[in-house]
GROMACS .gro file of C-alpha atoms in nm:
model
  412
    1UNK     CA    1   0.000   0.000   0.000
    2UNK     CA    2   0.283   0.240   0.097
    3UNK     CA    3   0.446   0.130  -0.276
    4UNK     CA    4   0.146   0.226  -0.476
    5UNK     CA    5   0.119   0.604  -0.228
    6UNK     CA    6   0.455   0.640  -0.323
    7UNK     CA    7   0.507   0.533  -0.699
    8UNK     CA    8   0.130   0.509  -0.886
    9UNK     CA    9  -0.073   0.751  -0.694
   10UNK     CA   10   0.124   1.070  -0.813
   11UNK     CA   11   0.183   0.930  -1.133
   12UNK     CA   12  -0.229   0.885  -1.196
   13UNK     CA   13  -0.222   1.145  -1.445
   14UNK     CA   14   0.071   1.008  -1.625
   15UNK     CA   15  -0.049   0.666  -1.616
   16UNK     CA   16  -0.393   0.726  -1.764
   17UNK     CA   17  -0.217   0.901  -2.027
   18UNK     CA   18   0.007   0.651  -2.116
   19UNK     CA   19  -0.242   0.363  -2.098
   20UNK     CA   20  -0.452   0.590  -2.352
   21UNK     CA   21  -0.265   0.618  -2.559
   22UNK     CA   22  -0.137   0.216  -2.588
   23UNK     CA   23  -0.526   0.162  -2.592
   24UNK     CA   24  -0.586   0.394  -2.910
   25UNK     CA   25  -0.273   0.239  -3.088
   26UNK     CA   26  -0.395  -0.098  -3.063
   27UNK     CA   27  -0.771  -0.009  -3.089
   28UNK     CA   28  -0.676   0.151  -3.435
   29UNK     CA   29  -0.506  -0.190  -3.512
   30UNK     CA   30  -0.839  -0.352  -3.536
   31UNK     CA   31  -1.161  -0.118  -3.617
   32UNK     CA   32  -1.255  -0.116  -3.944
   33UNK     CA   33  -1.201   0.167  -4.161
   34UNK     CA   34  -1.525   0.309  -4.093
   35UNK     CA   35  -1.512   0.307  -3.757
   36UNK     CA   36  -1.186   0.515  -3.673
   37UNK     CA   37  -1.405   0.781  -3.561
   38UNK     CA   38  -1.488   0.613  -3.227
   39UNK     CA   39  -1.068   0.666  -3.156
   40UNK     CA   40  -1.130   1.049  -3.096
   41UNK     CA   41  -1.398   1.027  -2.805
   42UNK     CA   42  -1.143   0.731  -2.651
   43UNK     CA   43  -0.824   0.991  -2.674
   44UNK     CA   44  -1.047   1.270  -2.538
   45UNK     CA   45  -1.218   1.096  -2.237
   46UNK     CA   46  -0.821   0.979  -2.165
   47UNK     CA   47  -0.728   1.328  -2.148
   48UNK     CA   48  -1.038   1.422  -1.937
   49UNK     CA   49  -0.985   1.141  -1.687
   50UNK     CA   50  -0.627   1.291  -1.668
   51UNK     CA   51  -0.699   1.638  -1.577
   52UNK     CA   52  -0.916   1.522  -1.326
   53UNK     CA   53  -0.675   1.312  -1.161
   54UNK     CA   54  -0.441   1.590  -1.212
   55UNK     CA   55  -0.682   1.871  -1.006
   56UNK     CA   56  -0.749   1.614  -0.747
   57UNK     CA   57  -0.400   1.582  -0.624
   58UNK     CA   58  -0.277   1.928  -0.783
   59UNK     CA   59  -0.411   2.087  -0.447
   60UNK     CA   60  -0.092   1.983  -0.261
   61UNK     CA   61   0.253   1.831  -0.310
   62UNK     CA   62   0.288   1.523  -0.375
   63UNK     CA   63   0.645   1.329  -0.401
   64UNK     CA   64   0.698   1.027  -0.621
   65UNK     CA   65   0.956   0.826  -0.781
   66UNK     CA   66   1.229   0.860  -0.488
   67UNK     CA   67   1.233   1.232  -0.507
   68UNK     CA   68   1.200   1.268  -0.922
   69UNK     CA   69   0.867   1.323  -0.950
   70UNK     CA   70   0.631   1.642  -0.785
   71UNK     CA   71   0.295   1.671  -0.847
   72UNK     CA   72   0.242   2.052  -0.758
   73UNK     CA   73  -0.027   2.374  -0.815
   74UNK     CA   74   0.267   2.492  -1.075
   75UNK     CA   75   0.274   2.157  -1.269
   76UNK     CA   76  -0.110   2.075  -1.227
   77UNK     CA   77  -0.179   2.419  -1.396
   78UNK     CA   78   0.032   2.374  -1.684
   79UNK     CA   79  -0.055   2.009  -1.725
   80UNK     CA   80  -0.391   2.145  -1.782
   81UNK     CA   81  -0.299   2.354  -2.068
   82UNK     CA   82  -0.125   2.051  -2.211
   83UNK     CA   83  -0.445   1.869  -2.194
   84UNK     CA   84  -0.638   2.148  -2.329
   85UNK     CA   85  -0.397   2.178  -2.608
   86UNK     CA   86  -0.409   1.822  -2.719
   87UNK     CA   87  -0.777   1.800  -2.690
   88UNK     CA   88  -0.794   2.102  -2.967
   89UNK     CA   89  -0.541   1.974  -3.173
   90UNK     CA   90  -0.733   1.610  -3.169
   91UNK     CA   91  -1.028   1.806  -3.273
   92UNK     CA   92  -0.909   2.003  -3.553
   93UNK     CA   93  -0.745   1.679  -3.677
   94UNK     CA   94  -1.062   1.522  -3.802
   95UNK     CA   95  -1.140   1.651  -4.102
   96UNK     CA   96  -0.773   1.709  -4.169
   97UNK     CA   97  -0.680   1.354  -4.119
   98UNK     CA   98  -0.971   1.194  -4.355
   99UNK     CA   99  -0.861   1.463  -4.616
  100UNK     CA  100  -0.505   1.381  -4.628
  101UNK     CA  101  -0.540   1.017  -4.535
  102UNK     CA  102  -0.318   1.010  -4.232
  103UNK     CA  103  -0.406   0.683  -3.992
  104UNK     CA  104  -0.605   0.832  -3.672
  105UNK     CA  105  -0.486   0.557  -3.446
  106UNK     CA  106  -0.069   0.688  -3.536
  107UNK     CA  107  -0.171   1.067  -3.522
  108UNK     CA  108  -0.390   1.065  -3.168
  109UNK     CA  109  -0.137   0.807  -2.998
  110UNK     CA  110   0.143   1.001  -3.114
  111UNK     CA  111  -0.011   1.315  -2.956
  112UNK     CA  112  -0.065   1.158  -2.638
  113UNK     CA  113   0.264   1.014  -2.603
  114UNK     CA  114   0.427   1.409  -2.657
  115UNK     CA  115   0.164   1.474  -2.394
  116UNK     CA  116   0.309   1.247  -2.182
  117UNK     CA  117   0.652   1.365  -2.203
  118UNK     CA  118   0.521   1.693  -2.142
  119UNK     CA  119   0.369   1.617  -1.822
  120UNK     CA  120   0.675   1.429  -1.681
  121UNK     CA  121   0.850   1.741  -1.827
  122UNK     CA  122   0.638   1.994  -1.614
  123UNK     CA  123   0.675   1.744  -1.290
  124UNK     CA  124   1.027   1.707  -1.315
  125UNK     CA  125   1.238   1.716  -1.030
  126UNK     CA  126   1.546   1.564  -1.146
  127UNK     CA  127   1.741   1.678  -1.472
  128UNK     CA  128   1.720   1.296  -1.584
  129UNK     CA  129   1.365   1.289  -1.569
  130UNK     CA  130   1.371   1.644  -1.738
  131UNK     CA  131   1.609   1.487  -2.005
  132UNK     CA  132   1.365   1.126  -2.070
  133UNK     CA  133   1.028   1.347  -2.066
  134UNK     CA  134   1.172   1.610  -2.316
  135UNK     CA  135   1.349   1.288  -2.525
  136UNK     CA  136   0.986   1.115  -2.487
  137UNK     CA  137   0.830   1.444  -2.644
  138UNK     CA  138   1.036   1.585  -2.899
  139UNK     CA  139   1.051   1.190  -3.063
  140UNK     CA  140   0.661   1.155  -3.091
  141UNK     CA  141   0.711   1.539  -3.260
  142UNK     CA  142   0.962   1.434  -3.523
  143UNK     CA  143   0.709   1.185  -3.626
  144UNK     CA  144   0.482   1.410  -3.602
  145UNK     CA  145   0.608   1.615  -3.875
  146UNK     CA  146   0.694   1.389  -4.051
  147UNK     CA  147   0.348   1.215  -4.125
  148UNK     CA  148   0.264   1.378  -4.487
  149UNK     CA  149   0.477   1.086  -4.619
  150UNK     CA  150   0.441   1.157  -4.996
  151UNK     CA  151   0.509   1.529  -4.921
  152UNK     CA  152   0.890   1.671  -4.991
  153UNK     CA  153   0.809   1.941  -4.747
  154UNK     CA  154   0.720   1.739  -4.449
  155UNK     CA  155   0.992   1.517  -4.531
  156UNK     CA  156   1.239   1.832  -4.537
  157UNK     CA  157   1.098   1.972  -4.217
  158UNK     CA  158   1.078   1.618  -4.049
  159UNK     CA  159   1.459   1.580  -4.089
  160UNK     CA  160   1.553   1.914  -4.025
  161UNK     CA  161   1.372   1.899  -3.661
  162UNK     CA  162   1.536   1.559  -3.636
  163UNK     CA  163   1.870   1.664  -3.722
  164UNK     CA  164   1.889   2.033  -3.517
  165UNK     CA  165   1.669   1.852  -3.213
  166UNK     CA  166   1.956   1.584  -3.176
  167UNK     CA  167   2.215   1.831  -3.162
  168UNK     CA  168   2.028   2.050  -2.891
  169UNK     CA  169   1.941   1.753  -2.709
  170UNK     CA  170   2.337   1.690  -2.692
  171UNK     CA  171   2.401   2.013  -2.566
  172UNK     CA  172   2.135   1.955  -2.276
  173UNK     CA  173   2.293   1.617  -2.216
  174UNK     CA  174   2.645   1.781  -2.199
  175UNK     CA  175   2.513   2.031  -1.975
  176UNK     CA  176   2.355   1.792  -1.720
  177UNK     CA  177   2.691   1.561  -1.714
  178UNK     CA  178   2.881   1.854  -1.643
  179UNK     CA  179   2.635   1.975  -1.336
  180UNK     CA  180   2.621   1.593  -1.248
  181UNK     CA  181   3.019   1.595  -1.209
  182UNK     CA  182   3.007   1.978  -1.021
  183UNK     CA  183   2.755   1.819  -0.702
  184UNK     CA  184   2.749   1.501  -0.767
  185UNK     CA  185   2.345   1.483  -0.814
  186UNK     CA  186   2.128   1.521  -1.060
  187UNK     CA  187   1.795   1.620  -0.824
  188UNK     CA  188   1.750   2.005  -0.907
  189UNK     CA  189   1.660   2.069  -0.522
  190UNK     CA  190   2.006   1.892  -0.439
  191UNK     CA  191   2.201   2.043  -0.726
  192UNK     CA  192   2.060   2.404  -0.586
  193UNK     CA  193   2.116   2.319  -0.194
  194UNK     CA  194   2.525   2.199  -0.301
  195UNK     CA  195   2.547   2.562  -0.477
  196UNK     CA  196   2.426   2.767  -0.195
  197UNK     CA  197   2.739   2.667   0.011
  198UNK     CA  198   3.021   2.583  -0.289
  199UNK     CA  199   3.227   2.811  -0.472
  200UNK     CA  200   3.015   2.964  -0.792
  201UNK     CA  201   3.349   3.102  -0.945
  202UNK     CA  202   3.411   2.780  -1.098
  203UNK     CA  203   3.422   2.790  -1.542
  204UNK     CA  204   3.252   2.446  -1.573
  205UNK     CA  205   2.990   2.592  -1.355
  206UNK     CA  206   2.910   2.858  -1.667
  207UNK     CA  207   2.991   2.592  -1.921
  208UNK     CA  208   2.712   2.420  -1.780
  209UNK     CA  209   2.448   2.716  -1.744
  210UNK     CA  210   2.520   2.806  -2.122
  211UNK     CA  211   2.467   2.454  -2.252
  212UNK     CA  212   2.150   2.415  -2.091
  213UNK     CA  213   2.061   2.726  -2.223
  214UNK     CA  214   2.158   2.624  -2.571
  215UNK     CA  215   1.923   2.311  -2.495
  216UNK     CA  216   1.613   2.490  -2.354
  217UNK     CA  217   1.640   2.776  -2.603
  218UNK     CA  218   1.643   2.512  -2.866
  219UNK     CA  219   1.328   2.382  -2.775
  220UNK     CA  220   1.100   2.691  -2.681
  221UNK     CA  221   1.274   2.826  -3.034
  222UNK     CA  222   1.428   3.137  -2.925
  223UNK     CA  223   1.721   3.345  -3.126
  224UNK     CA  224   1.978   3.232  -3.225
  225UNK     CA  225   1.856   2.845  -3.156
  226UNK     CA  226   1.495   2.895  -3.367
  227UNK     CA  227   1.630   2.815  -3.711
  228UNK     CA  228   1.415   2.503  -3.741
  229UNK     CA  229   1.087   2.639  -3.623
  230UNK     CA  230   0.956   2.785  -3.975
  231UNK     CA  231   1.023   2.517  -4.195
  232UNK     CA  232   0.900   2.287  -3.910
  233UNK     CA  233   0.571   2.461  -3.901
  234UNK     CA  234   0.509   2.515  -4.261
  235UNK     CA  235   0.606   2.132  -4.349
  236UNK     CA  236   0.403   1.989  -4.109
  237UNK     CA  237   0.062   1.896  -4.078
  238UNK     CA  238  -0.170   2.167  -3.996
  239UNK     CA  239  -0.293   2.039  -3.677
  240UNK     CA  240   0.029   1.933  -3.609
  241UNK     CA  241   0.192   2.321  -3.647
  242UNK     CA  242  -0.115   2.418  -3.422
  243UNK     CA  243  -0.013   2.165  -3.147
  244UNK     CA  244   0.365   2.234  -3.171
  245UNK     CA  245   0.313   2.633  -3.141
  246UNK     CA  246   0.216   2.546  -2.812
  247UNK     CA  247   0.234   2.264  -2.615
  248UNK     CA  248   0.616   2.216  -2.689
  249UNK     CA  249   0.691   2.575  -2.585
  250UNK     CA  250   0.498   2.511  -2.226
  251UNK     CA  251   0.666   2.262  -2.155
  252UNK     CA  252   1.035   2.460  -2.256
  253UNK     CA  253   0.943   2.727  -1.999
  254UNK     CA  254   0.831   2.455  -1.734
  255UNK     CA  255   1.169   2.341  -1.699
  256UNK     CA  256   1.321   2.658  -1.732
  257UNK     CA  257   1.097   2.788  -1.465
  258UNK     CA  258   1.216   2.480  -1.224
  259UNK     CA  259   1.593   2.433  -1.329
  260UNK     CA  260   1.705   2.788  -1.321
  261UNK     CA  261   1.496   2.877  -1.031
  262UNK     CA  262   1.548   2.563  -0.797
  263UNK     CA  263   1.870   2.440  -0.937
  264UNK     CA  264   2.077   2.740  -1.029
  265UNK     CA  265   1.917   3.021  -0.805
  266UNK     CA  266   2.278   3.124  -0.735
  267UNK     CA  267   2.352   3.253  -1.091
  268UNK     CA  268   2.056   3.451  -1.126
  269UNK     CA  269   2.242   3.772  -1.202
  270UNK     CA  270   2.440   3.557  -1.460
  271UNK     CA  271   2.148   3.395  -1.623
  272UNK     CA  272   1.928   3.683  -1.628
  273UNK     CA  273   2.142   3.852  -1.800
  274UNK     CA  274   2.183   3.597  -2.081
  275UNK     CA  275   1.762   3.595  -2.099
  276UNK     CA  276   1.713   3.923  -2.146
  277UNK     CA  277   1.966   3.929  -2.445
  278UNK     CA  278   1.782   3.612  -2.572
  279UNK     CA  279   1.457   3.802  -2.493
  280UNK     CA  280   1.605   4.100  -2.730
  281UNK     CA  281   1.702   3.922  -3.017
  282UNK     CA  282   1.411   3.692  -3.009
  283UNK     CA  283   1.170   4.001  -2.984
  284UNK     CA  284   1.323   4.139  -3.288
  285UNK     CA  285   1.389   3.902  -3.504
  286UNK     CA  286   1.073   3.724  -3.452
  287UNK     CA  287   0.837   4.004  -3.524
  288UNK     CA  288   1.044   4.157  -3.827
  289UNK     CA  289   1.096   3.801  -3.988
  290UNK     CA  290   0.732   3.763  -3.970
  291UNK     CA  291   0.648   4.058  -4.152
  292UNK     CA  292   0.784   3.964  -4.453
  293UNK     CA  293   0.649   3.623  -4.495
  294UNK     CA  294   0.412   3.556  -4.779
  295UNK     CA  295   0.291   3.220  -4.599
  296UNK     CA  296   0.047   3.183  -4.280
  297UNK     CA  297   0.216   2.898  -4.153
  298UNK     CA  298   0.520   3.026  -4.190
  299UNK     CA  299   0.444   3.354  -4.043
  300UNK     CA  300   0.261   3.199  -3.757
  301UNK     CA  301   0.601   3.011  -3.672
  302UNK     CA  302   0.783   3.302  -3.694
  303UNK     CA  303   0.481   3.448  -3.465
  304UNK     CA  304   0.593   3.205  -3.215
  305UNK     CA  305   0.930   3.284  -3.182
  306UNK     CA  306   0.818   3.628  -3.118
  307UNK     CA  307   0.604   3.505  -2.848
  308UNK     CA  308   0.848   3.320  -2.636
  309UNK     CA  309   1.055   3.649  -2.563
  310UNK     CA  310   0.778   3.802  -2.407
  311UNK     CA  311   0.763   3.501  -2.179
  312UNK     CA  312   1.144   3.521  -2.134
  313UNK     CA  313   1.100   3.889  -1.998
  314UNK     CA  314   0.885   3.755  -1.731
  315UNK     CA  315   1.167   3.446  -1.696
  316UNK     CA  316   1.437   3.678  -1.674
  317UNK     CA  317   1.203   3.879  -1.368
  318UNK     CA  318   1.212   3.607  -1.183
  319UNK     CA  319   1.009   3.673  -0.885
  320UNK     CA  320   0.672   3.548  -0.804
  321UNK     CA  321   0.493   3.829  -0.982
  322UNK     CA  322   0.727   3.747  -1.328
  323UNK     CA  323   0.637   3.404  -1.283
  324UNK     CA  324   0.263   3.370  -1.273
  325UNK     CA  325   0.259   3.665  -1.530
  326UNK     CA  326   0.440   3.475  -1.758
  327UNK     CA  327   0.168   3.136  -1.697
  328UNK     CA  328  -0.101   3.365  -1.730
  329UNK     CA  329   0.027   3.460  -2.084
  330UNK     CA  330   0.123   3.102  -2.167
  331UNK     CA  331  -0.279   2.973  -2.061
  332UNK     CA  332  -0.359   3.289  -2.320
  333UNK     CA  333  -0.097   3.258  -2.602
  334UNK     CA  334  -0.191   2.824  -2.607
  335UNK     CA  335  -0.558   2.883  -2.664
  336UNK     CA  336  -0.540   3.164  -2.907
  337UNK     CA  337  -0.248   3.060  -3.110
  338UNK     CA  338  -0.482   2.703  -3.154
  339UNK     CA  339  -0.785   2.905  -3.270
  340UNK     CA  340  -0.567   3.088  -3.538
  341UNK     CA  341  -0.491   2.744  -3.639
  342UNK     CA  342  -0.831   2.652  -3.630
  343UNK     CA  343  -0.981   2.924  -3.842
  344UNK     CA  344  -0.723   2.781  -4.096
  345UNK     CA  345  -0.807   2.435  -4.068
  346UNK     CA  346  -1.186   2.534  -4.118
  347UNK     CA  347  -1.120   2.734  -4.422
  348UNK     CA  348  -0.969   2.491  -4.621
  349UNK     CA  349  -1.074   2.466  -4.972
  350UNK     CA  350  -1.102   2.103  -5.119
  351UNK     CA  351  -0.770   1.953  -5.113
  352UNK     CA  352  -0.570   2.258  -5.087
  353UNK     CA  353  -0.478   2.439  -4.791
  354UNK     CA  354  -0.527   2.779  -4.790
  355UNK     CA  355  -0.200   2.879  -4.642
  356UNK     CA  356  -0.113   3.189  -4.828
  357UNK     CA  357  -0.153   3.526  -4.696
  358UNK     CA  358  -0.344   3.652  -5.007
  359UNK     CA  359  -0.605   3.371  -4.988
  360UNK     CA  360  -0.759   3.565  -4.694
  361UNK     CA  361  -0.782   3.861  -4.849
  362UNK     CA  362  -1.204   3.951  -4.867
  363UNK     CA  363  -1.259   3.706  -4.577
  364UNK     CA  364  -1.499   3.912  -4.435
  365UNK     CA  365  -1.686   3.905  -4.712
  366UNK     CA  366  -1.641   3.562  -4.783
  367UNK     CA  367  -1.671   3.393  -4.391
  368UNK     CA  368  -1.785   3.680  -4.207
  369UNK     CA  369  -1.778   3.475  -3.854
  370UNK     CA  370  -1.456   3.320  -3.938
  371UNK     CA  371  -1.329   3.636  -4.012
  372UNK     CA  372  -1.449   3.823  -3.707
  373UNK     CA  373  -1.299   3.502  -3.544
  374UNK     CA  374  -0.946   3.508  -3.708
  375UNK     CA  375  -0.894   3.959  -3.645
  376UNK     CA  376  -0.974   3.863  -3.257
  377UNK     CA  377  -0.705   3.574  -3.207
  378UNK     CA  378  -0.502   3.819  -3.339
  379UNK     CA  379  -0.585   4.138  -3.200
  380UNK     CA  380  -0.541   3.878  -2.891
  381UNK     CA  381  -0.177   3.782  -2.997
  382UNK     CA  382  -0.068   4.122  -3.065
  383UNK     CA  383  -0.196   4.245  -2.706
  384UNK     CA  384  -0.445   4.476  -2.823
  385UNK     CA  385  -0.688   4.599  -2.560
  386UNK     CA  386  -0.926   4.430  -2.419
  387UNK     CA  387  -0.850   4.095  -2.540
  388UNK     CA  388  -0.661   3.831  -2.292
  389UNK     CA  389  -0.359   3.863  -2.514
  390UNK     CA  390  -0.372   4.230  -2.375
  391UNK     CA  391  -0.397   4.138  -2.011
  392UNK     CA  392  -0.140   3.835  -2.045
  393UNK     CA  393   0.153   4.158  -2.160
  394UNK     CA  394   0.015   4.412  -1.914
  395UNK     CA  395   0.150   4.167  -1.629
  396UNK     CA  396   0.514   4.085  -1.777
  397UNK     CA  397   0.564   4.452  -1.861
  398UNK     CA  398   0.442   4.521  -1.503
  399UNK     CA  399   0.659   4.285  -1.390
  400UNK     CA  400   0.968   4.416  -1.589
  401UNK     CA  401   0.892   4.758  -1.526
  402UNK     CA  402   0.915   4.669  -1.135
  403UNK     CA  403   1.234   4.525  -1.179
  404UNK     CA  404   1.397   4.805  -1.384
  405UNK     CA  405   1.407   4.646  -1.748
  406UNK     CA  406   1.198   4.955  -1.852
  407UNK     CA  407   1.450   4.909  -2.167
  408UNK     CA  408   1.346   4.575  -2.243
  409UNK     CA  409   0.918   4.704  -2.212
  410UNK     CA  410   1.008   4.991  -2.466
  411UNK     CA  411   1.130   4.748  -2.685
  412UNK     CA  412   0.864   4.505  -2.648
   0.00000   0.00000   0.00000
C-alpha cells in the first residue's frame, strides 16, 4: 500500500495518459475503416480522466519516484494547458486527417505520447527525468512532422527537426553531465542546496548554465537556436503546427521555470542577464521576420518565436509576480495561437490548404464569422486591448517595469 502512495498515486495522471494512448494504438489496429471515428472520443475521455486526476491531487505536493517526481499547483496548472492543447489539436485533426489520409490511431497516440513527455517534463524534479520526458516528447514530434509521407516538405521539415533537435538535445545532455560531475546529483533541489554553500566562481559551472541554455532555447525556439521552427511549421501537418506552437513551448518554460529557479538560483544575475539578451534578439527578429512572410504557416512560426521572448522577460524577472505573469500569458498565447490554427483548418478549400496570406484577403466578405474570429485571435496575440492577449503583456511589462528592465518594455 505504501508502494502504490509512493510510486502510482502521483503518477495517476501520467499513467492514464500513457495507458490511452497504448489503448488507441492498438484499438486503431483492429476497427474497421469506418469506424476510426470512435478513436477520438477514446483519446479525449483519456485526457479528461487525466486532468481530473491531475486537479485532485494538484491541491498539494505530492512526491513520487524517490524524489524525481512532484505533483504541484505549478505543474497541475500547466498540465492542464497541455491537456487542453491536445484535446484542440485532436479536434481540428478530423477533417484534416480523412482529407489527407493520415491513420487516426498513429496521429492521436502520437499526440498523447508528446503529452506524456510533457507532463513528466512539467513534474520534473530531477534533470534525468527532465532529459527522458523532453526525449519522450520531442521523438513523438519528429514523427509528427513527418506524417505527410508523400510530401517533400514534411519530409524536409521532419529531418531538419530531427537533425537540429539531436544536436540540442546533446548540448542539454552535456550540460547535465557537467552539473552531475560539479555536485554530484542530478535532483534540481540537491544540485541548488550543493550551490548555496560551494564556490560559484568555478568555469565548468558557466559551461554548464550556457549549454543548458543552448538546450532549452532550442526547444522553446528562441534566437539564435529557432532556425528550425519555420520550416517545421510550414512542413508539417496543420494540426500538427497548431499543437507544436504550443504545447512544446509550455513545456520549454516549465523546466526553465524549475531548473534555473530551484537548481541554479545562485547565478541569477548571470542567467538573467543571458535571458534578457535572448529576450532581445528573439523580440526582434521574430516580429520583423514575420512581416515579410508571404505564408500563414510560416508567419505563424515566426509568430511564435516572437512570443516566447515576451515570456522570457517575465523568466528573466524572476520573482513570483514574473512568474505567474508569464503562466497567465502562456494559458492565453496556447488557446489563441490554436484558434488561429483553427480558423485555418476550417477554411480549407477542397484539397488545398489555404496557407497563403493573399487567400484571406475579402474574408470578411467571404466567412464573415470566421473572419471576425481570425482579427480577434489576433488582435489577442498582438496584445491589443481588451483581449486576454492584452492582459497576459500588461503583467510581464508590469513585472519588468518593477524590476527596472523599462529598456526591455520599450522594446517590447
Amino acid at each position: 500500500m505504501i508502494w502504490v502512495q509512493t510510486y502510482l498515486v502521483p503518477l495517476a495522471p501520467e499513467l492514464i495518459v500513457l495507458v490511452t494512448a497504448c489503448v488507441v494504438l492498438l484499438t486503431d489496429l483492429w476497427l474497421p475503416k469506418g469506424r476510426k471515428g470512435f478513436l477520438v472520443p477514446m483519446a479525449l475521455i483519456g485526457l479528461a480522466l487525466a486532468a481530473w486526476a491531475t486537479i485532485r491531487l494538484g491541491d498539494g505536493t505530492q512526491i513520487g519516484l524517490g524524489g524525481m517526481f512532484v505533483l504541484d499547483p505549478f505543474a497541475a496548472f500547466l498540465k492542464c494547458i497541455f491537456y487542453g492543447s491536445t484535446a484542440l489539436a485532436i479536434l481540428l485533426g478530423i477533417r484534416y486527417l480523412a482529407v489527407e489520409k493520415i491513420r487516426p490511431g498513429e496521429y492521436h497516440a502520437l499526440l498523447l505520447f508528446s503529452t506524456l513527455g510533457m507532463q513528466f517534463m512539467a513534474s520534473a524534479a530531477d534533470l534525468l527525468m527532465v532529459y527522458l520526458g523532453l526525449e519522450l516528447m520531442s521523438l513523438s514530434l519528429y514523427v509528427l512532422v513527418g506524417l505527410l509521407r508523400r510530401d517533400p516538405r514534411s519530409n524536409e521539415a521532419a529531418l531538419k527537426y530531427f537533425v537540429l533537435g539531436s544536436v540540442a538535445s546533446a548540448f542539454l545532455l552535456y550540460g547535465i553531465a557537467l552539473l552531475y560531475g560539479l555536485t554530484g546529483t542530478t535532483g534540481i533541489q540537491a544540485v541548488g542546496t550543493f550551490l548555496a554553500g560551494a564556490d560559484l566562481g568555478t568555469p565548468a559551472l558557466y559551461l554548464a548554465l550556457l549549454l543548458l541554455t543552448v538546450g532549452f532555447g532550442f526547444k522553446i525556439a528562441a534566437v539564435p537556436f529557432h532556425m528550425w521552427a519555420p520550416d517545421a511549421y510550414e512542413g508539417a501537418p496543420t494540426s500538427v503546427t497548431a499543437f507544436m506552437s504550443v504545447g512544446p513551448k509550455v513545456a520549454g518554460f516549465a523546466v526553465l521555470v524549475r531548473v534555473f529557479l530551484e537548481a541554479l538560483p545562485g547565478l541569477q544575475a548571470d542567467w538573467t542577464e543571458i535571458l534578457i539578451v535572448l529576450a532581445a534578439l528573439t523580440m526582434v527578429v521574430g516580429n520583423v521576420a514575420a512581416l515579410v512572410q508571404s505564408n500563414i504557416k510560416r508567419m505563424m512560426g515566426y509568430s511564435s518565436i516572437a512570443h516566447a521572448s515576451y515570456a522570457l522577460i517575465g523568466l528573466a524577472v524572476g520573482d513570483r509576480l514574473g512568474i505567474t505573469s508569464v503562466l497567465v500569458y502562456l494559458a492565453v498565447y496556447a488557446f489563441m495561437n490554436l484558434g488561429a490554427f483553427g480558423v485555418i483548418l476550417i477554411l480549407r478549400k477542397g484539397e488545398t490548404m489555404r496557407e497563403g496570406i493573399e487567400d484571406f484577403a475579402g474574408l470578411a466578405k467571404t466567412h464573415p464569422v470566421h473572419a471576425f474570429l481570425m482579427l480577434l485571435f489576433m488582435f489577442s496575440l498582438t496584445g491589443i486591448p481588451p483581449t486576454a492577449g492584452f492582459i497576459g503583456k500588461f503583467y510581464l511589462f508590469l513585472a519588468a517595469v518593477r524590476a527596472d528592465l523599462i529598456w526591455l518594455v520599450v522594446l517590447g
